[in-house]
Amino acid sequence: MKKAITILLALGAALALALGAAGCSDEAGASETSKAKQTTTTSTSDATEVTSEVESDTVATYSDALTLAYDENDLDATWNESTASFITLADGSIRFDGSSAGAEAGDKKVTIKEAGTYVVSGEMSDGQIVVDVEEMGLVKLVLNGVDITCAESAPIYIKSAEKVVLVLVDGTDNSVTDGDVYVLDDAESDEPNAAIFSKANLTINGTGSLVVTANYNDGITSNDDLKIVSGDI
């Protein structure tokens, strides 16, 4: 009988040691898991404890910082008045002054066909400025107090160009507003689809202000580079 009791006691001790070892293993595992989880305990009105586990957020890291390079045209908000073309907008009329051979007007639309500097001012309740330049070169579009609304398309549509710099003249207020329904030349492309839309490299600089009211989709979009260097936009 004493031998039987001794064997039972030995088995009990071994079982206790096994359970104890398993318990330590579980605690260690819980400690490792807690590094990736946050446990929150709250008490309700009937003193019932509610425990919830929330997975910690994953933070992505990048080896290289994103950089943006500016060239001299991006940073240049000046223009030469002696060689610039001046476009004055008014409901029912569009006036050209200076060297304006590179632009044409028709049906409340100004189309810029050549590289150069174009200084635009005035107001048009249903008009559009289109840049459609096939040659290489810079188009500098200077907004010198402009208020353009276009109900069925982008008020400023850069259809083709190597690069366009939109200059906001110091001390001026400029505004561009589109409608909520566009009439598109190619419905499958859904372009243009922003109040200021560009298929070319577009830079905005200067110290004036620009208010863009987008009713159809985006305010400013470029299919190529878009750099906003300065301005109150």
PDB file of C-alpha atoms in Angstrom:
ATOM      1  CA  MET A   1       0.000   0.000   0.000  1.00  0.00           C
ATOM      2  CA  LYS A   2       2.838   2.409   0.851  1.00  0.00           C
ATOM      3  CA  LYS A   3       4.413   1.749  -2.562  1.00  0.00           C
ATOM      4  CA  ALA A   4       1.142   2.502  -4.326  1.00  0.00           C
ATOM      5  CA  ILE A   5       0.751   5.787  -2.437  1.00  0.00           C
ATOM      6  CA  THR A   6       4.348   6.721  -3.256  1.00  0.00           C
ATOM      7  CA  ILE A   7       3.789   6.055  -6.979  1.00  0.00           C
ATOM      8  CA  LEU A   8       0.609   8.139  -6.981  1.00  0.00           C
ATOM      9  CA  LEU A   9       2.396  11.002  -5.239  1.00  0.00           C
ATOM     10  CA  ALA A  10       5.218  10.833  -7.761  1.00  0.00           C
ATOM     11  CA  LEU A  11       2.792  10.896 -10.668  1.00  0.00           C
ATOM     12  CA  GLY A  12       0.990  13.854  -9.106  1.00  0.00           C
ATOM     13  CA  ALA A  13       4.219  15.779  -8.682  1.00  0.00           C
ATOM     14  CA  ALA A  14       5.231  15.060 -12.284  1.00  0.00           C
ATOM     15  CA  LEU A  15       1.832  16.197 -13.527  1.00  0.00           C
ATOM     16  CA  ALA A  16       2.091  19.393 -11.466  1.00  0.00           C
ATOM     17  CA  LEU A  17       5.522  20.095 -12.917  1.00  0.00           C
ATOM     18  CA  ALA A  18       4.231  19.539 -16.453  1.00  0.00           C
ATOM     19  CA  LEU A  19       1.286  21.850 -15.907  1.00  0.00           C
ATOM     20  CA  GLY A  20       3.566  24.456 -14.369  1.00  0.00           C
ATOM     21  CA  ALA A  21       5.908  24.293 -17.344  1.00  0.00           C
ATOM     22  CA  ALA A  22       2.972  24.658 -19.710  1.00  0.00           C
ATOM     23  CA  GLY A  23       1.736  27.640 -17.720  1.00  0.00           C
ATOM     24  CA  CYS A  24       5.095  29.437 -18.023  1.00  0.00           C
ATOM     25  CA  SER A  25       5.158  28.735 -21.732  1.00  0.00           C
ATOM     26  CA  ASP A  26       1.712  30.330 -22.172  1.00  0.00           C
ATOM     27  CA  GLU A  27       2.731  33.389 -20.176  1.00  0.00           C
ATOM     28  CA  ALA A  28       5.840  33.853 -22.280  1.00  0.00           C
ATOM     29  CA  GLY A  29       3.805  33.539 -25.442  1.00  0.00           C
ATOM     30  CA  ALA A  30       1.293  36.092 -24.161  1.00  0.00           C
ATOM     31  CA  SER A  31       4.136  38.488 -23.397  1.00  0.00           C
ATOM     32  CA  GLU A  32       5.454  38.224 -26.958  1.00  0.00           C
ATOM     33  CA  THR A  33       1.979  38.703 -28.427  1.00  0.00           C
ATOM     34  CA  SER A  34       1.369  41.791 -26.333  1.00  0.00           C
ATOM     35  CA  LYS A  35       4.126  43.543 -28.254  1.00  0.00           C
ATOM     36  CA  ALA A  36       1.932  43.512 -31.340  1.00  0.00           C
ATOM     37  CA  LYS A  37      -1.371  44.078 -29.543  1.00  0.00           C
ATOM     38  CA  GLN A  38      -2.749  46.603 -27.108  1.00  0.00           C
ATOM     39  CA  THR A  39      -5.210  45.300 -24.478  1.00  0.00           C
ATOM     40  CA  THR A  40      -7.848  47.681 -23.171  1.00  0.00           C
ATOM     41  CA  THR A  41     -10.033  46.871 -20.155  1.00  0.00           C
ATOM     42  CA  THR A  42     -13.156  48.854 -19.424  1.00  0.00           C
ATOM     43  CA  SER A  43     -15.838  48.482 -16.757  1.00  0.00           C
ATOM     44  CA  THR A  44     -19.546  48.674 -17.475  1.00  0.00           C
ATOM     45  CA  SER A  45     -22.282  49.776 -15.059  1.00  0.00           C
ATOM     46  CA  ASP A  46     -22.823  46.211 -13.777  1.00  0.00           C
ATOM     47  CA  ALA A  47     -19.086  45.866 -13.057  1.00  0.00           C
ATOM     48  CA  THR A  48     -18.554  43.479 -15.956  1.00  0.00           C
ATOM     49  CA  GLU A  49     -15.077  43.742 -17.386  1.00  0.00           C
ATOM     50  CA  VAL A  50     -14.819  43.954 -21.160  1.00  0.00           C
ATOM     51  CA  THR A  51     -11.443  43.303 -22.685  1.00  0.00           C
ATOM     52  CA  SER A  52     -10.671  44.128 -26.309  1.00  0.00           C
ATOM     53  CA  GLU A  53      -7.503  43.666 -28.286  1.00  0.00           C
ATOM     54  CA  VAL A  54      -6.541  46.170 -30.979  1.00  0.00           C
ATOM     55  CA  GLU A  55      -3.855  45.347 -33.508  1.00  0.00           C
ATOM     56  CA  SER A  56      -1.098  47.959 -33.554  1.00  0.00           C
ATOM     57  CA  ASP A  57      -0.707  50.068 -36.713  1.00  0.00           C
ATOM     58  CA  THR A  58       1.994  49.160 -39.184  1.00  0.00           C
ATOM     59  CA  VAL A  59       4.282  52.075 -40.001  1.00  0.00           C
ATOM     60  CA  ALA A  60       5.811  51.994 -43.484  1.00  0.00           C
ATOM     61  CA  THR A  61       9.335  53.275 -43.859  1.00  0.00           C
ATOM     62  CA  TYR A  62      11.108  54.299 -47.052  1.00  0.00           C
ATOM     63  CA  SER A  63      14.825  54.215 -47.610  1.00  0.00           C
ATOM     64  CA  ASP A  64      14.866  57.291 -49.864  1.00  0.00           C
ATOM     65  CA  ALA A  65      12.987  60.543 -49.277  1.00  0.00           C
ATOM     66  CA  LEU A  66      10.855  61.890 -52.101  1.00  0.00           C
ATOM     67  CA  THR A  67      12.439  64.922 -53.759  1.00  0.00           C
ATOM     68  CA  LEU A  68      11.113  67.487 -56.196  1.00  0.00           C
ATOM     69  CA  ALA A  69      13.441  69.360 -58.516  1.00  0.00           C
ATOM     70  CA  TYR A  70      12.737  72.878 -59.799  1.00  0.00           C
ATOM     71  CA  ASP A  71      14.316  74.420 -62.863  1.00  0.00           C
ATOM     72  CA  GLU A  72      14.794  78.138 -63.492  1.00  0.00           C
ATOM     73  CA  ASN A  73      11.424  78.442 -65.255  1.00  0.00           C
ATOM     74  CA  ASP A  74       9.614  76.991 -62.248  1.00  0.00           C
ATOM     75  CA  LEU A  75      11.021  79.708 -60.009  1.00  0.00           C
ATOM     76  CA  ASP A  76      10.759  82.636 -62.431  1.00  0.00           C
ATOM     77  CA  ALA A  77       7.574  84.677 -61.939  1.00  0.00           C
ATOM     78  CA  THR A  78       8.727  87.619 -64.079  1.00  0.00           C
ATOM     79  CA  TRP A  79       8.022  88.410 -67.717  1.00  0.00           C
ATOM     80  CA  ASN A  80       9.092  90.854 -70.400  1.00  0.00           C
ATOM     81  CA  GLU A  81       6.309  93.320 -71.234  1.00  0.00           C
ATOM     82  CA  SER A  82       7.939  94.288 -74.533  1.00  0.00           C
ATOM     83  CA  THR A  83       7.600  90.791 -75.940  1.00  0.00           C
ATOM     84  CA  ALA A  84       4.447  89.655 -74.147  1.00  0.00           C
ATOM     85  CA  SER A  85       0.982  89.304 -75.640  1.00  0.00           C
ATOM     86  CA  PHE A  86      -1.836  90.940 -73.665  1.00  0.00           C
ATOM     87  CA  ILE A  87      -5.290  89.392 -73.680  1.00  0.00           C
ATOM     88  CA  THR A  88      -8.185  91.286 -72.146  1.00  0.00           C
ATOM     89  CA  LEU A  89     -11.366  89.347 -71.539  1.00  0.00           C
ATOM     90  CA  ALA A  90     -14.837  90.861 -71.421  1.00  0.00           C
ATOM     91  CA  ASP A  91     -18.243  89.313 -71.967  1.00  0.00           C
ATOM     92  CA  GLY A  92     -18.857  89.521 -75.674  1.00  0.00           C
ATOM     93  CA  SER A  93     -15.327  90.523 -76.631  1.00  0.00           C
ATOM     94  CA  ILE A  94     -11.682  89.489 -76.433  1.00  0.00           C
ATOM     95  CA  ARG A  95      -8.997  92.096 -77.086  1.00  0.00           C
ATOM     96  CA  PHE A  96      -5.402  91.411 -78.066  1.00  0.00           C
ATOM     97  CA  ASP A  97      -2.553  93.863 -77.532  1.00  0.00           C
ATOM     98  CA  GLY A  98       1.158  93.569 -78.114  1.00  0.00           C
ATOM     99  CA  SER A  99       2.705  90.596 -79.839  1.00  0.00           C
ATOM    100  CA  SER A 100      -0.408  88.458 -80.183  1.00  0.00           C
ATOM    101  CA  ALA A 101       0.327  86.500 -83.339  1.00  0.00           C
ATOM    102  CA  GLY A 102       0.462  83.268 -81.348  1.00  0.00           C
ATOM    103  CA  ALA A 103      -3.125  83.433 -80.113  1.00  0.00           C
ATOM    104  CA  GLU A 104      -6.542  83.520 -81.721  1.00  0.00           C
ATOM    105  CA  ALA A 105     -10.059  84.094 -80.482  1.00  0.00           C
ATOM    106  CA  GLY A 106     -13.399  82.686 -81.433  1.00  0.00           C
ATOM    107  CA  ASP A 107     -16.712  81.917 -79.779  1.00  0.00           C
ATOM    108  CA  LYS A 108     -15.627  83.129 -76.319  1.00  0.00           C
ATOM    109  CA  LYS A 109     -12.507  80.988 -76.482  1.00  0.00           C
ATOM    110  CA  VAL A 110      -8.876  82.060 -76.588  1.00  0.00           C
ATOM    111  CA  THR A 111      -6.549  79.506 -78.183  1.00  0.00           C
ATOM    112  CA  ILE A 112      -2.805  79.902 -77.700  1.00  0.00           C
ATOM    113  CA  LYS A 113      -0.945  78.290 -80.605  1.00  0.00           C
ATOM    114  CA  GLU A 114       2.677  79.356 -80.083  1.00  0.00           C
ATOM    115  CA  ALA A 115       5.167  79.375 -77.219  1.00  0.00           C
ATOM    116  CA  GLY A 116       5.598  82.738 -75.523  1.00  0.00           C
ATOM    117  CA  THR A 117       4.255  84.935 -72.736  1.00  0.00           C
ATOM    118  CA  TYR A 118       0.553  85.768 -72.515  1.00  0.00           C
ATOM    119  CA  VAL A 119      -0.776  88.180 -69.901  1.00  0.00           C
ATOM    120  CA  VAL A 120      -4.493  87.670 -69.315  1.00  0.00           C
ATOM    121  CA  SER A 121      -6.862  89.985 -67.453  1.00  0.00           C
ATOM    122  CA  GLY A 122     -10.582  90.680 -67.287  1.00  0.00           C
ATOM    123  CA  GLU A 123     -13.749  88.706 -66.757  1.00  0.00           C
ATOM    124  CA  MET A 124     -15.657  86.194 -68.851  1.00  0.00           C
ATOM    125  CA  SER A 125     -18.815  84.491 -67.595  1.00  0.00           C
ATOM    126  CA  ASP A 126     -18.738  81.635 -70.111  1.00  0.00           C
ATOM    127  CA  GLY A 127     -15.342  81.401 -71.772  1.00  0.00           C
ATOM    128  CA  GLN A 128     -12.214  79.321 -71.998  1.00  0.00           C
ATOM    129  CA  ILE A 129      -8.459  79.604 -72.452  1.00  0.00           C
ATOM    130  CA  VAL A 130      -6.950  76.722 -74.417  1.00  0.00           C
ATOM    131  CA  VAL A 131      -3.221  76.133 -74.832  1.00  0.00           C
ATOM    132  CA  ASP A 132      -2.621  74.028 -77.933  1.00  0.00           C
ATOM    133  CA  VAL A 133       1.061  74.401 -78.847  1.00  0.00           C
ATOM    134  CA  GLU A 134       2.706  71.696 -80.927  1.00  0.00           C
ATOM    135  CA  GLU A 135       6.188  73.234 -81.004  1.00  0.00           C
ATOM    136  CA  MET A 136       8.811  72.903 -78.286  1.00  0.00           C
ATOM    137  CA  GLY A 137       9.082  75.861 -75.953  1.00  0.00           C
ATOM    138  CA  LEU A 138       7.753  77.478 -72.822  1.00  0.00           C
ATOM    139  CA  VAL A 139       4.276  78.968 -72.518  1.00  0.00           C
ATOM    140  CA  LYS A 140       4.035  81.488 -69.694  1.00  0.00           C
ATOM    141  CA  LEU A 141       0.396  82.229 -68.874  1.00  0.00           C
ATOM    142  CA  VAL A 142       0.253  85.267 -66.595  1.00  0.00           C
ATOM    143  CA  LEU A 143      -3.007  85.742 -64.657  1.00  0.00           C
ATOM    144  CA  ASN A 144      -3.303  89.460 -63.993  1.00  0.00           C
ATOM    145  CA  GLY A 145      -6.726  89.699 -62.357  1.00  0.00           C
ATOM    146  CA  VAL A 146      -8.786  87.061 -64.166  1.00  0.00           C
ATOM    147  CA  ASP A 147     -12.269  85.734 -63.482  1.00  0.00           C
ATOM    148  CA  ILE A 148     -13.233  82.941 -65.875  1.00  0.00           C
ATOM    149  CA  THR A 149     -16.279  80.703 -65.727  1.00  0.00           C
ATOM    150  CA  CYS A 150     -16.882  77.889 -68.183  1.00  0.00           C
ATOM    151  CA  ALA A 151     -20.107  75.951 -67.809  1.00  0.00           C
ATOM    152  CA  GLU A 152     -19.308  72.957 -70.021  1.00  0.00           C
ATOM    153  CA  SER A 153     -15.538  72.432 -69.843  1.00  0.00           C
ATOM    154  CA  ALA A 154     -12.293  73.416 -68.134  1.00  0.00           C
ATOM    155  CA  PRO A 155     -11.903  77.223 -68.005  1.00  0.00           C
ATOM    156  CA  ILE A 156      -8.138  76.710 -68.481  1.00  0.00           C
ATOM    157  CA  TYR A 157      -7.372  73.711 -70.685  1.00  0.00           C
ATOM    158  CA  ILE A 158      -3.758  72.939 -71.560  1.00  0.00           C
ATOM    159  CA  LYS A 159      -4.277  70.533 -74.418  1.00  0.00           C
ATOM    160  CA  SER A 160      -0.747  70.404 -75.798  1.00  0.00           C
ATOM    161  CA  ALA A 161       2.560  72.031 -74.838  1.00  0.00           C
ATOM    162  CA  GLU A 162       6.046  71.198 -73.721  1.00  0.00           C
ATOM    163  CA  LYS A 163       5.633  73.147 -70.496  1.00  0.00           C
ATOM    164  CA  VAL A 164       3.321  75.830 -69.091  1.00  0.00           C
ATOM    165  CA  VAL A 165       4.055  78.166 -66.199  1.00  0.00           C
ATOM    166  CA  LEU A 166       0.994  79.797 -64.666  1.00  0.00           C
ATOM    167  CA  VAL A 167       2.023  83.046 -62.987  1.00  0.00           C
ATOM    168  CA  LEU A 168      -0.160  84.703 -60.327  1.00  0.00           C
ATOM    169  CA  VAL A 169       0.646  88.420 -60.449  1.00  0.00           C
ATOM    170  CA  ASP A 170       1.429  90.015 -57.112  1.00  0.00           C
ATOM    171  CA  GLY A 171      -1.577  91.749 -55.545  1.00  0.00           C
ATOM    172  CA  THR A 172      -4.157  90.263 -57.935  1.00  0.00           C
ATOM    173  CA  ASP A 173      -7.174  88.078 -57.256  1.00  0.00           C
ATOM    174  CA  ASN A 174      -7.858  85.396 -59.847  1.00  0.00           C
ATOM    175  CA  SER A 175     -10.703  82.910 -59.985  1.00  0.00           C
ATOM    176  CA  VAL A 176     -11.621  79.957 -62.165  1.00  0.00           C
ATOM    177  CA  THR A 177     -14.992  78.183 -62.021  1.00  0.00           C
ATOM    178  CA  ASP A 178     -16.346  75.263 -64.011  1.00  0.00           C
ATOM    179  CA  GLY A 179     -19.802  73.725 -64.351  1.00  0.00           C
ATOM    180  CA  ASP A 180     -21.068  70.403 -63.081  1.00  0.00           C
ATOM    181  CA  VAL A 181     -21.575  68.879 -66.552  1.00  0.00           C
ATOM    182  CA  TYR A 182     -18.857  68.798 -69.219  1.00  0.00           C
ATOM    183  CA  VAL A 183     -19.345  68.430 -72.963  1.00  0.00           C
ATOM    184  CA  LEU A 184     -16.323  66.375 -74.025  1.00  0.00           C
ATOM    185  CA  ASP A 185     -14.755  66.003 -77.454  1.00  0.00           C
ATOM    186  CA  ASP A 186     -13.924  62.401 -76.567  1.00  0.00           C
ATOM    187  CA  ALA A 187     -16.258  60.963 -73.946  1.00  0.00           C
ATOM    188  CA  GLU A 188     -14.167  57.792 -73.587  1.00  0.00           C
ATOM    189  CA  SER A 189     -11.100  59.700 -72.390  1.00  0.00           C
ATOM    190  CA  ASP A 190     -13.040  61.823 -69.866  1.00  0.00           C
ATOM    191  CA  GLU A 191     -10.691  64.738 -70.528  1.00  0.00           C
ATOM    192  CA  PRO A 192     -10.545  67.468 -69.503  1.00  0.00           C
ATOM    193  CA  ASN A 193     -11.922  66.697 -66.059  1.00  0.00           C
ATOM    194  CA  ALA A 194     -10.739  69.583 -63.869  1.00  0.00           C
ATOM    195  CA  ALA A 195     -11.235  73.342 -63.724  1.00  0.00           C
ATOM    196  CA  ILE A 196      -7.551  73.754 -64.602  1.00  0.00           C
ATOM    197  CA  PHE A 197      -6.550  70.730 -66.649  1.00  0.00           C
ATOM    198  CA  SER A 198      -3.176  70.087 -68.262  1.00  0.00           C
ATOM    199  CA  LYS A 199      -1.772  67.347 -70.458  1.00  0.00           C
ATOM    200  CA  ALA A 200       1.660  68.964 -70.188  1.00  0.00           C
ATOM    201  CA  ASN A 201       4.097  69.872 -67.429  1.00  0.00           C
ATOM    202  CA  LEU A 202       2.419  72.581 -65.354  1.00  0.00           C
ATOM    203  CA  THR A 203       3.969  74.911 -62.788  1.00  0.00           C
ATOM    204  CA  ILE A 204       2.147  77.547 -60.723  1.00  0.00           C
ATOM    205  CA  ASN A 205       4.126  80.369 -59.149  1.00  0.00           C
ATOM    206  CA  GLY A 206       3.825  84.051 -58.222  1.00  0.00           C
ATOM    207  CA  THR A 207       2.442  85.762 -55.135  1.00  0.00           C
ATOM    208  CA  GLY A 208      -1.111  86.548 -56.227  1.00  0.00           C
ATOM    209  CA  SER A 209      -4.194  84.587 -55.240  1.00  0.00           C
ATOM    210  CA  LEU A 210      -6.122  81.961 -57.158  1.00  0.00           C
ATOM    211  CA  VAL A 211      -9.530  80.592 -56.215  1.00  0.00           C
ATOM    212  CA  VAL A 212     -10.535  77.435 -58.059  1.00  0.00           C
ATOM    213  CA  THR A 213     -14.162  76.348 -57.763  1.00  0.00           C
ATOM    214  CA  ALA A 214     -14.521  72.814 -59.106  1.00  0.00           C
ATOM    215  CA  ASN A 215     -18.068  71.589 -59.645  1.00  0.00           C
ATOM    216  CA  TYR A 216     -17.412  68.766 -62.104  1.00  0.00           C
ATOM    217  CA  ASN A 217     -14.454  66.941 -60.579  1.00  0.00           C
ATOM    218  CA  ASP A 218     -10.993  68.132 -59.514  1.00  0.00           C
ATOM    219  CA  GLY A 219      -9.744  71.676 -59.155  1.00  0.00           C
ATOM    220  CA  ILE A 220      -6.256  71.369 -60.693  1.00  0.00           C
ATOM    221  CA  THR A 221      -5.018  68.278 -62.535  1.00  0.00           C
ATOM    222  CA  SER A 222      -2.029  67.514 -64.731  1.00  0.00           C
ATOM    223  CA  ASN A 223      -1.318  64.315 -66.642  1.00  0.00           C
ATOM    224  CA  ASP A 224       2.367  65.232 -66.404  1.00  0.00           C
ATOM    225  CA  ASP A 225       4.347  67.082 -63.713  1.00  0.00           C
ATOM    226  CA  LEU A 226       2.389  69.476 -61.491  1.00  0.00           C
ATOM    227  CA  LYS A 227       4.469  71.859 -59.373  1.00  0.00           C
ATOM    228  CA  ILE A 228       2.906  74.489 -57.115  1.00  0.00           C
ATOM    229  CA  VAL A 229       5.837  76.675 -56.171  1.00  0.00           C
ATOM    230  CA  SER A 230       4.038  79.620 -54.605  1.00  0.00           C
ATOM    231  CA  GLY A 231       0.862  81.652 -54.566  1.00  0.00           C
ATOM    232  CA  ASP A 232      -2.231  81.880 -52.399  1.00  0.00           C
ATOM    233  CA  ILE A 233      -4.343  79.052 -53.801  1.00  0.00           C
TER     234      ILE A 233
END
